[in-house]
Coordinates of C-alpha atoms in Angstrom, one line a residue:
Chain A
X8 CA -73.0 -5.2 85.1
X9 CA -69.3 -6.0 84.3
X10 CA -67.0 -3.8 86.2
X11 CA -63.4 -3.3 86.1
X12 CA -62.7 -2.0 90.2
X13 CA -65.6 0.5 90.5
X14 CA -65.4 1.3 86.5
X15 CA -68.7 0.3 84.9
X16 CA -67.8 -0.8 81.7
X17 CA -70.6 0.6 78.9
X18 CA -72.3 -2.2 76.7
X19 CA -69.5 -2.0 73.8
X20 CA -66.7 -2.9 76.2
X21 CA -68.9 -5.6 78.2
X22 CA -69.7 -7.2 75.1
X23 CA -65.9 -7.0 74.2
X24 CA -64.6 -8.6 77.1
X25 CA -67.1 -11.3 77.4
X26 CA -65.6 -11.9 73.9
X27 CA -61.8 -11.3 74.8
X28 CA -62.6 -14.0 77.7
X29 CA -63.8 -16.3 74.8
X30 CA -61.2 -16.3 72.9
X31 CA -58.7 -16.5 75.6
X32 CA -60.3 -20.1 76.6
X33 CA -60.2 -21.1 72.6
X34 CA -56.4 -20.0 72.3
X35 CA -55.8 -22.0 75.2
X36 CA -57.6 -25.0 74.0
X37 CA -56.2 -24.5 70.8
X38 CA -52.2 -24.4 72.3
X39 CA -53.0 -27.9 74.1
X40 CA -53.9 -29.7 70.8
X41 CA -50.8 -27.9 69.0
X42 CA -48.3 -28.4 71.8
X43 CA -49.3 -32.1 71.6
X44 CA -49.0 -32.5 68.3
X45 CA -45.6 -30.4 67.3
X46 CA -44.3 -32.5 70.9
X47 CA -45.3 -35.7 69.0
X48 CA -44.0 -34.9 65.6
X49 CA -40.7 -33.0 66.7
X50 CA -37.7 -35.2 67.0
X51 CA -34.3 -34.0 66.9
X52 CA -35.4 -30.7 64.3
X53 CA -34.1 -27.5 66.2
X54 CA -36.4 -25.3 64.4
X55 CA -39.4 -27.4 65.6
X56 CA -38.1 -27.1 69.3
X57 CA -37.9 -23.8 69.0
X58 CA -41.5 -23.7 67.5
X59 CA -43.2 -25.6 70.3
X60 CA -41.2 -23.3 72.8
X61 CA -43.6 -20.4 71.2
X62 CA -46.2 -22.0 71.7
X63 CA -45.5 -23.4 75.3
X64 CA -45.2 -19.5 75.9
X65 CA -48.0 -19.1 73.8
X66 CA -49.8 -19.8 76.8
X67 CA -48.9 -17.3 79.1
X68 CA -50.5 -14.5 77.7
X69 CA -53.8 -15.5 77.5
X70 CA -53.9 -17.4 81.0
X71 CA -52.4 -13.7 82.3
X72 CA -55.4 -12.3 80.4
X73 CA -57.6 -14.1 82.1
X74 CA -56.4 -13.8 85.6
X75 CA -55.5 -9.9 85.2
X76 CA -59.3 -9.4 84.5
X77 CA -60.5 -11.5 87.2
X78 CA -58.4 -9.8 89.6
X79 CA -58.9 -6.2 88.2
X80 CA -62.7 -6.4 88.3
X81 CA -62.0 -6.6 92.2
X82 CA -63.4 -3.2 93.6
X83 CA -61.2 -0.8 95.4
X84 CA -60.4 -1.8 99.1
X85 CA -58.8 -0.4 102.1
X86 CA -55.6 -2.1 101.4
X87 CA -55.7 -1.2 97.6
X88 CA -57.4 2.3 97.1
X89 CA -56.7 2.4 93.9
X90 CA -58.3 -0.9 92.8
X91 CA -56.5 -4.2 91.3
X92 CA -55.8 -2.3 87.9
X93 CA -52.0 -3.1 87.8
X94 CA -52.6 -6.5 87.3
X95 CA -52.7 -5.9 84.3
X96 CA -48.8 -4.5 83.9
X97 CA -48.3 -7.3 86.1
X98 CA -49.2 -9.8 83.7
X99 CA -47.8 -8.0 80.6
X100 CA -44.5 -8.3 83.0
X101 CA -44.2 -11.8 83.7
X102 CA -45.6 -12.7 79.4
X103 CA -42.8 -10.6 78.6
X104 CA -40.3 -11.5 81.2
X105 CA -40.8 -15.4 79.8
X106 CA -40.4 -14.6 76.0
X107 CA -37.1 -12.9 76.6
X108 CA -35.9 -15.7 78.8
X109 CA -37.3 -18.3 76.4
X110 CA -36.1 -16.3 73.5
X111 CA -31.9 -15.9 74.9
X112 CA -31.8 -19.6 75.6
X113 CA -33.3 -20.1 72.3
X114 CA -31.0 -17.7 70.2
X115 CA -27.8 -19.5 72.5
X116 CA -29.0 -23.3 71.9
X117 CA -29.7 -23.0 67.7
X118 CA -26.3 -20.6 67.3
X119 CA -24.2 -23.2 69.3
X120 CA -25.5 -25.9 66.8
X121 CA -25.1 -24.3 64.2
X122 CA -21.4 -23.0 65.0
X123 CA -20.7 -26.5 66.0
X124 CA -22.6 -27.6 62.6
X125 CA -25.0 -30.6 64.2
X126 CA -26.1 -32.2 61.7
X127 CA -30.0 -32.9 62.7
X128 CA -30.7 -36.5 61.9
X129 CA -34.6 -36.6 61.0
X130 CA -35.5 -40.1 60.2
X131 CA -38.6 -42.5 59.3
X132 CA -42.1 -42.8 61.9
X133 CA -44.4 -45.5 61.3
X134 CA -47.6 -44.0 61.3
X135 CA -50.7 -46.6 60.8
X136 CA -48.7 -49.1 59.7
X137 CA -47.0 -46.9 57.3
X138 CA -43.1 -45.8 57.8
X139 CA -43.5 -42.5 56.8
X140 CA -40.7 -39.9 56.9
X141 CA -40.9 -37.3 60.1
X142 CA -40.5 -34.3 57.9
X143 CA -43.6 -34.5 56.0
X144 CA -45.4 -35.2 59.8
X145 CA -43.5 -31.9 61.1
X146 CA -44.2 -30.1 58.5
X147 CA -48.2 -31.1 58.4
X148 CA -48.0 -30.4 62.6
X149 CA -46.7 -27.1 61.6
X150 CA -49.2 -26.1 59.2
X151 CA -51.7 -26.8 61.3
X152 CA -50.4 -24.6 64.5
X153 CA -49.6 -22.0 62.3
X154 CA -52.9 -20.8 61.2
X155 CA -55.9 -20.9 64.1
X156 CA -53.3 -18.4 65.5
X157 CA -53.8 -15.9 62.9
X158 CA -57.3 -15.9 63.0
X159 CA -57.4 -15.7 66.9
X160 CA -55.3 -12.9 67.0
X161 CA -56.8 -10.8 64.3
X162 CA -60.0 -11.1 65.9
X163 CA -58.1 -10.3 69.6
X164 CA -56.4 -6.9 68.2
X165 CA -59.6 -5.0 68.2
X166 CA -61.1 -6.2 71.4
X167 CA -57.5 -5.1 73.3
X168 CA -57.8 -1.4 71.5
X169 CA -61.4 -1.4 72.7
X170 CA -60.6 -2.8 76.6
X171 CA -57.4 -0.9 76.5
X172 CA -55.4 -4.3 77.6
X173 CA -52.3 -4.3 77.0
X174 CA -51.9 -7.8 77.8
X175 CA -54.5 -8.6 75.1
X176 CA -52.9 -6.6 72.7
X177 CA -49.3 -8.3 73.3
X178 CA -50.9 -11.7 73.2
X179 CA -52.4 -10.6 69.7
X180 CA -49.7 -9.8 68.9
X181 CA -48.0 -12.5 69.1
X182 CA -50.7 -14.8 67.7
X183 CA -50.5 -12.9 64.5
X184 CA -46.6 -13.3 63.9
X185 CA -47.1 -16.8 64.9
X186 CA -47.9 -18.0 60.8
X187 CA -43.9 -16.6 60.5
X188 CA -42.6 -19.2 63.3
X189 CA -44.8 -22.0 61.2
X190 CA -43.4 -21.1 57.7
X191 CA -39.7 -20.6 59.1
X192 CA -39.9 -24.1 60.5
X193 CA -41.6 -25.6 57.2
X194 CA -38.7 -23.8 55.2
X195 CA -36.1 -25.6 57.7
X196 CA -37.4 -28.6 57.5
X197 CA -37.8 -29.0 53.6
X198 CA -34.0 -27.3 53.8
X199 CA -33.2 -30.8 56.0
X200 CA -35.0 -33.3 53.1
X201 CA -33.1 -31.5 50.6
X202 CA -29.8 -32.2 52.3
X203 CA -28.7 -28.9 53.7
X204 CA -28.3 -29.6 57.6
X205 CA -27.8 -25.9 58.3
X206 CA -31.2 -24.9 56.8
X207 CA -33.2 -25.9 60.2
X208 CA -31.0 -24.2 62.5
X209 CA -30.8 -21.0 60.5
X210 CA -34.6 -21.1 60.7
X211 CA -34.5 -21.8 64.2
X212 CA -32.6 -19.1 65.0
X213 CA -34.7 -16.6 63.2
X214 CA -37.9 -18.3 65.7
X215 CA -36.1 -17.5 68.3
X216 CA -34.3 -14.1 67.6
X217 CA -38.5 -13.1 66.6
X218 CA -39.5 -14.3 70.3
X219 CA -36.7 -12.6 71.7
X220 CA -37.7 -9.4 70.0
X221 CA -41.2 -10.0 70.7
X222 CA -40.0 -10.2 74.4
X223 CA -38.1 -7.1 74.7
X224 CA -40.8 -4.7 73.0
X225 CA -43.2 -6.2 75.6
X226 CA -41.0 -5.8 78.2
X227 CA -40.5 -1.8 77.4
X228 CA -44.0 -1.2 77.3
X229 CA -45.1 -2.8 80.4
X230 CA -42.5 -1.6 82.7
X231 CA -42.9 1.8 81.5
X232 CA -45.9 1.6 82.3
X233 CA -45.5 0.3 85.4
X234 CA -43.1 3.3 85.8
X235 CA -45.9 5.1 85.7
X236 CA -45.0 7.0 82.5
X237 CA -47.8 9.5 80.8
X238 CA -50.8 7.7 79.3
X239 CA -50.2 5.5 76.1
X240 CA -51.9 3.9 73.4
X241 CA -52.6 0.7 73.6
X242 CA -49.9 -0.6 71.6
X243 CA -47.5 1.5 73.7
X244 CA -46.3 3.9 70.2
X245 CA -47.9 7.3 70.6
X246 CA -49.6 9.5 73.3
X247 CA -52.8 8.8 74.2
X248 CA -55.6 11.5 73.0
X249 CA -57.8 11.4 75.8
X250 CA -55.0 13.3 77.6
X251 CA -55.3 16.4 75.1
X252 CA -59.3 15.6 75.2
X253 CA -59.7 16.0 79.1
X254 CA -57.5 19.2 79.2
X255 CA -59.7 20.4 76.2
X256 CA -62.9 19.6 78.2
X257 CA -61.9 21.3 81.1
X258 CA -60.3 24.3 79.1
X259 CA -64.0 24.9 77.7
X260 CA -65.4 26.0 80.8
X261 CA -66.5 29.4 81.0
X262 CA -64.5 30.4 84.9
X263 CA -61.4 28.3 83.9
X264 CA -58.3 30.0 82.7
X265 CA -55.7 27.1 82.4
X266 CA -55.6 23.5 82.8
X267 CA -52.9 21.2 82.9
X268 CA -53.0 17.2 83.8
X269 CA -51.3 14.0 84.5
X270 CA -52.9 10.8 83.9
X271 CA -51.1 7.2 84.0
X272 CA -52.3 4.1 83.0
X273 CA -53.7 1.9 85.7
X274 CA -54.0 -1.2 83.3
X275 CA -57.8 -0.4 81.3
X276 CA -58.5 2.5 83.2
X277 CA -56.7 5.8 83.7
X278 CA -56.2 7.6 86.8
X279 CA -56.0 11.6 86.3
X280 CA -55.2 14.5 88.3
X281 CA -55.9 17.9 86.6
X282 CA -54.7 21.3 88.1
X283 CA -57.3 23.9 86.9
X284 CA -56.7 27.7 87.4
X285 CA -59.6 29.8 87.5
X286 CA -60.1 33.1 86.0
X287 CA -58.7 36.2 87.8
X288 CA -61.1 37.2 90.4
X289 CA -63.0 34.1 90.3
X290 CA -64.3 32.6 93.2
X291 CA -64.7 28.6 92.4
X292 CA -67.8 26.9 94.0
X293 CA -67.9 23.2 94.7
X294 CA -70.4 22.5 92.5
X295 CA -68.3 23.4 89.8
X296 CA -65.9 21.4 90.6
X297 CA -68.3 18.6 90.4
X298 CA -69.4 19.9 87.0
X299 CA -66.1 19.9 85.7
X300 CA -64.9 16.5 86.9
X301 CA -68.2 15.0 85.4
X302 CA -67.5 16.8 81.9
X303 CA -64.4 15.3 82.2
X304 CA -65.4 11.4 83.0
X305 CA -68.3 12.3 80.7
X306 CA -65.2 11.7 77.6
X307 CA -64.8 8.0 78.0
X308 CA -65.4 5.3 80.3
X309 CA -61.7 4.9 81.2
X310 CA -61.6 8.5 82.9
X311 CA -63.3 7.9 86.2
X312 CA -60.6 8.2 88.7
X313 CA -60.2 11.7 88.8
X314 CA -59.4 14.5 91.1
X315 CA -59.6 18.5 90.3
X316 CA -58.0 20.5 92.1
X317 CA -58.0 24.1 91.6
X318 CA -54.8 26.1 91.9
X319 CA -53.1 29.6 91.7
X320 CA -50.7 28.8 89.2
X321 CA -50.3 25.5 87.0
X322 CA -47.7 23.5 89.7
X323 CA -44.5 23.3 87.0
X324 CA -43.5 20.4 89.4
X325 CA -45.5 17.9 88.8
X326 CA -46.6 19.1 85.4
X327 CA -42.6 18.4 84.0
X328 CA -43.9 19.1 80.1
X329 CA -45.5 22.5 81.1
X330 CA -42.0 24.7 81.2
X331 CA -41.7 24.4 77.1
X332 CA -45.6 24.6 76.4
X333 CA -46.0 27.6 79.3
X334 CA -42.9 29.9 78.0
X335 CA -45.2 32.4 76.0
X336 CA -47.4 33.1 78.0
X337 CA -46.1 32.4 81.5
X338 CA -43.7 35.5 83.3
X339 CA -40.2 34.1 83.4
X340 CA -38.7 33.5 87.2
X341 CA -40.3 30.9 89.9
X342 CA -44.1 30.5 89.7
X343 CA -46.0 31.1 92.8
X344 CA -48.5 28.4 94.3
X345 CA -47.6 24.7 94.9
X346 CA -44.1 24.9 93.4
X347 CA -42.4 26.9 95.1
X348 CA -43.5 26.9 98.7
X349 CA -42.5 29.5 101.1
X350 CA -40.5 27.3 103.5
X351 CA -38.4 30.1 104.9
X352 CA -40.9 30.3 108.2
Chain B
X16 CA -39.0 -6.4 58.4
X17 CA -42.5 -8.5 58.5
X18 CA -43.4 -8.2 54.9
X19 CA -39.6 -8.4 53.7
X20 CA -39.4 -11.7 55.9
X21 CA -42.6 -13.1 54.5
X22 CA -41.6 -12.5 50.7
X23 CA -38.2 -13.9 51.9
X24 CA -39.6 -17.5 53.3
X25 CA -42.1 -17.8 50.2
X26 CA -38.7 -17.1 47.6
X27 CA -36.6 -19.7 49.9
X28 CA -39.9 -22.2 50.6
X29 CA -40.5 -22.1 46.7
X30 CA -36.8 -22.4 45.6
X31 CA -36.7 -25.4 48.2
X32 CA -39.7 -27.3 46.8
X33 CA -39.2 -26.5 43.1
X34 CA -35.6 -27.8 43.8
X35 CA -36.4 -30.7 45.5
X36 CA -38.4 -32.2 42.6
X37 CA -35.0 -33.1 40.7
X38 CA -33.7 -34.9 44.2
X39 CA -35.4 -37.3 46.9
X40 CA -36.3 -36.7 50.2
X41 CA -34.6 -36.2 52.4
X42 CA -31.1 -36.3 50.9
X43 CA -28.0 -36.9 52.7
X44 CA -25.6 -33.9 53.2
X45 CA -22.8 -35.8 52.8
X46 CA -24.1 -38.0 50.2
X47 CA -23.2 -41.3 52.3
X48 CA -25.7 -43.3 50.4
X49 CA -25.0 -42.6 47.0
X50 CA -21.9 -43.7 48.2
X51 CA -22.6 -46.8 49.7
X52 CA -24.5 -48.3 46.4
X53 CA -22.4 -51.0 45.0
X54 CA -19.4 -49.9 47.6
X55 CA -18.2 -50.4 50.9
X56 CA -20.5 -50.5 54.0
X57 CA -18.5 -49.2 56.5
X58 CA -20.0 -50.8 59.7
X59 CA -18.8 -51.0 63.5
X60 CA -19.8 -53.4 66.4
X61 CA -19.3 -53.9 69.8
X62 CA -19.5 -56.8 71.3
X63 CA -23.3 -57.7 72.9
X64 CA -24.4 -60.7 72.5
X65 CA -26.9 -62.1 71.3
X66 CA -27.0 -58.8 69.0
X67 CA -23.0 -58.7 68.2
X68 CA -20.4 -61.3 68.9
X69 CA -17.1 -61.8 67.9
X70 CA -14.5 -64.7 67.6
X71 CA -11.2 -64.1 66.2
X72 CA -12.2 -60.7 64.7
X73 CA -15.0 -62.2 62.8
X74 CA -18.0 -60.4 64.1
X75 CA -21.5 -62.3 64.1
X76 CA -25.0 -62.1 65.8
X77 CA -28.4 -61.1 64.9
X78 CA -27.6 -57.4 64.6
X79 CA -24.0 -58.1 62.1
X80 CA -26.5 -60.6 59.8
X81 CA -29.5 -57.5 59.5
X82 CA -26.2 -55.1 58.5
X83 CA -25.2 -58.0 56.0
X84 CA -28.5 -58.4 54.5
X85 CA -28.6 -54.4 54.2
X86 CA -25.6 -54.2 52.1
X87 CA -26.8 -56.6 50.0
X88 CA -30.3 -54.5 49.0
X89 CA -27.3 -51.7 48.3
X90 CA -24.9 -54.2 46.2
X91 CA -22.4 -53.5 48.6
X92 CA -19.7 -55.0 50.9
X93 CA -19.5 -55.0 54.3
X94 CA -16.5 -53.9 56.3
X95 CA -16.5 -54.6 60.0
X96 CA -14.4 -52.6 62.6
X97 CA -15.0 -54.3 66.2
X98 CA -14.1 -52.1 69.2
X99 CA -15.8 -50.9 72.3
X100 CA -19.0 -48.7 72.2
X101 CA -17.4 -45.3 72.7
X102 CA -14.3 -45.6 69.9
X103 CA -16.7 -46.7 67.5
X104 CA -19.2 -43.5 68.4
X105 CA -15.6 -41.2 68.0
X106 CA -15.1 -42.9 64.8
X107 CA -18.6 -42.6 63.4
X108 CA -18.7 -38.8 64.1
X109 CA -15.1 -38.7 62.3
X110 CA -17.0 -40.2 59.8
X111 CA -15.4 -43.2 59.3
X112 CA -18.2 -45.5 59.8
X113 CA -21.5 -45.5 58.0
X114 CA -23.3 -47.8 60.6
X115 CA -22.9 -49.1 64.0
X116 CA -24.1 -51.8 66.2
X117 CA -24.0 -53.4 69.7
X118 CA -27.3 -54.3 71.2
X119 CA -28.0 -50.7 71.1
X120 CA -32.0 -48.9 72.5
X121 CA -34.2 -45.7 71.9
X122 CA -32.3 -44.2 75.3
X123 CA -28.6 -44.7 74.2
X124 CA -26.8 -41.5 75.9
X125 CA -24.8 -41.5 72.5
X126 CA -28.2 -40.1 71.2
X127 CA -26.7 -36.7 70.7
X128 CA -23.6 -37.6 69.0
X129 CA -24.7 -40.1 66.0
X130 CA -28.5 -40.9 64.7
X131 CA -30.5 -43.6 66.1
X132 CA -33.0 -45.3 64.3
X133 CA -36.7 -45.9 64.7
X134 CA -36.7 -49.1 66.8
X135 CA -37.2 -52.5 64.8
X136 CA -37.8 -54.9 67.8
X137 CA -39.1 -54.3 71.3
X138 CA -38.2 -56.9 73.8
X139 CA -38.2 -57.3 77.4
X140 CA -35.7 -56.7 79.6
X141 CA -34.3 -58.4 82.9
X142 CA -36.6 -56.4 85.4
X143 CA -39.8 -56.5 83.0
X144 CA -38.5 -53.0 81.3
X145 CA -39.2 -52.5 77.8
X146 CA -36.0 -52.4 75.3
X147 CA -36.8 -50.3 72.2
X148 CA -33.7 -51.7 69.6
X149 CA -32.1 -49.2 67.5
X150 CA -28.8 -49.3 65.0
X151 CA -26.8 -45.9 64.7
X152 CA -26.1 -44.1 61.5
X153 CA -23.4 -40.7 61.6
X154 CA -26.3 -38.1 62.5
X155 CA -28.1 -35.7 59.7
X156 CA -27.2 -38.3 56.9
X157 CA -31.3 -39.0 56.6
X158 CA -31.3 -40.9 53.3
X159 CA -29.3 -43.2 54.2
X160 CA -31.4 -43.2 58.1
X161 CA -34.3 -43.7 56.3
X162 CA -33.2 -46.4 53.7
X163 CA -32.0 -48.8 56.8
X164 CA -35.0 -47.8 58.9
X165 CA -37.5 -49.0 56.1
X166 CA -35.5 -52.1 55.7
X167 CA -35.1 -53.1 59.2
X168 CA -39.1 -52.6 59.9
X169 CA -39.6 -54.7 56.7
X170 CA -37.4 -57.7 57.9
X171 CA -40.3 -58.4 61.1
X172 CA -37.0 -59.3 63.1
X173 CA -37.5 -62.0 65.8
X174 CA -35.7 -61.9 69.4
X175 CA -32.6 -64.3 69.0

């Protein structure tokens, strides 16, 4: 049984990262052929450079992949109680750290040539015998790395919505723009045969400004995530609806009055603390406390670590989103219980 | 921005190639060929010998008789400027020269300043190195790159 810390993953999401951990070994084995061969081919074309800079970083997400899971399927120890989960934002950190790097110097090195209007000189290679012109070589290399990538990372997108990985889903990403790097360096490089020199840097800038954007939407998602922000989708865009779901689970039960919860992302799993208040007059038995966390992991396999703690009032401190949602119903002034402790003894 | 990008590079890729079929590949930018057919071949060399020598301003060596034969496959003239390595480099990025020689290899430092071409001999050198020889045309003017890389790898040149 697959486990990410002391998560056991259900068949569907076994059988997706056994997959995921596939593909990330093909993408790599793939990037070693095509940084080979656009290496070989590339000569003095700044668009080409450029391209087999995206793919050089084309290999940090995938090898990230690889170690986050190894390293987050580590169970929970004394010195890490909450499990190796973060690898995960570690590694979408670093991938996303690198393509901003890799993109600036990028952006700096094709504007400066083209400002200072090099002209690229792409001349003849002799290729079996034959003198051949590099162009049609650079342009064949390109065609060739631009399309595994396509396929690899249309087949990657669902596995990282199904593993909740956001280091899959970046690197998917990325694979799936990467037929736009191919195409812009094919357009500067016919640009080049037909005699206008500024064609390949213009396309090389647009390579690189993509992998500098790439970079920088990464890099909001993962540190805000690392920042512990509220729960997200996968792809970092919208709220995630096993938030509403858990507070709707626990809502349903008969002696609960109000609910309110924070969960962050730990990297695949989430880690949630809901604050239940019971109805007036109850008196709540540990048994249903049990009952309600287990209705709650019950949702989805990513729910698991998860405290309930019952409460007097809903604790406006650490539930920051509660004031606006709370107005109706809640009696203006400072609410009792855990945010407002009596410290005046 | 992806879909607008995409139809973008198709419209430019497909004005590109259905341009191209009136004109060869690759073309100069600056037309320097063109130019050169039935013209002047404006070529520099410093002195190296056995590649480039000079006596009295009349330039010779192996190197100055494959830019000769060159001119003639383009009906052209030769005219020979003969000054050190680095003014002739200045002068072909001015463009003032159309080709330059001197004994010159595949890991010339002027590499990034004018175009070197694919190497037409390999020899050894004094300490058992290997010397890739190259000639240097201004830099993005491919046609004319191309047209004296095919005829230096047609000429099987021998080490004088």
């Amino acid at each position: 049984m697959t486990r990410f810390g002391h998560t056991e993953l259900p068949d569907e999401q076994e059988r997706a990262l056994r997959r995921a951990v596939r593909l990330a070994w093909l993408t790599i084995g793939f990037l070693v052929t095509a940084v080979t061969v656009v290496y070989v081919t590339m000569g003095s074309s700044q668009a080409m450079k450029a391209a087999w800079a995206e793919d050089l970083l084309s290999f940090i997400p995938p090898i990230s992949f690889l170690v986050a899971t190894h390293l987050a399927s580590r169970p929970p120890s004394d010195t890490h109680p909450y499990g190796f989960h973060r690898a995960v934002g570690v590694g979408h950190v670093v991938a996303s750290t690198a393509l901003v790097t890799m993109g600036a110097f990028l952006v700096w090195d094709s504007g400066s040539g083209l400002l200072k209007a090099e002209h690229p000189p792409v001349g003849t290679m002799v290729v079996l015998g034959q003198p051949v012109w590099s162009g049609w070589l650079m342009i064949a290399a390109m065609v060739y790395t631009g399309i595994p990538p396509v396929l690899l990372g249309r087949a990657k997108l669902p596995l990282a919505e199904k593993l909740h990985d956001r280091v899959l889903f970046a690197d998917a990403d990325m694979n799936k723009a990467d037929w736009m790097t191919a195409a812009g360096g094919i357009v500067g490089i016919l640009g080049i045969g037909v005699g206008l020199w500024w064609a390949d840097a213009v396309a090389a800038l647009f390579i690189s400004g993509s992998i500098l954007h790439d970079g920088v939407r990464n890099m909001r998602v993962a540190v805000a995530a690392l920042m512990d922000s509220r729960a997200m989708t996968v792809d970092g865009k919208d709220e995630h609806p096993l938030m509403g779901q858990v507070d709707a689970a626990l809502g349903s039960l008969p002696w609960v009055d109000e609910v309110g919860s924070r969960v962050r992302d730990e990297g695949h799993v989430f880690h949630v603390e809901s604050f239940v208040v019971p109805v007036e007059g109850h008196q709540v038995t540990l048994a249903e406390l049990r009952e309600a966390r287990e209705r709650a992991i019950r949702l989805d396999w990513k729910v698991q670590d998860m405290v309930v703690v019952p409460v007097e009032d809903l604790p406006a401190r650490f539930l920051p989103g509660l004031g606006a949602a709370q107005d109706d119903d809640a009696p203006a002034g400072s609410p009792k219980g855990w945010d407002a402790p009596d410290r005046s003894r | 921005m992806t879909r607008n990008f995409a139809a973008a590079a198709v419209a430019v890729g497909l004005g590109i190639v259905l341009g191209g079929c009136s004109v060869t590949i690759p073309t100069d930018p600056d037309g320097t060929l063109d130019e050169l057919r039935g013209g002047v071949v404006r070529a520099g060399a410093s002195v190296n010998p056995p590649w480039t020598d000079a006596e009295a301003g009349a330039p010779s060596g192996a190197e100055v008789d494959l830019v000769e034969d060159f001119a003639e496959t383009l009906d052209a003239q030769v005219e020979w400027t003969v000054a050190g390595e680095e003014e002739l480099v200045a002068e072909m990025e001015r463009g003032e020269l159309d080709v330059l020689v001197g004994g010159l290899t595949a890991t010339s430092p002027w590499a990034d300043k004018v175009a070197l071409t694919y190497p037409y001999l390999t020899t050894t050198g004094p300490e058992g190195e290997k010397e890739l020889h190259v000639m240097a045309v201004p830099s993005g003017e491919n046609a004319l790159m191309t047209a004296l890389e095919r005829f230096l790898l047609d000429q099987e040149v021998q080490q004088p």
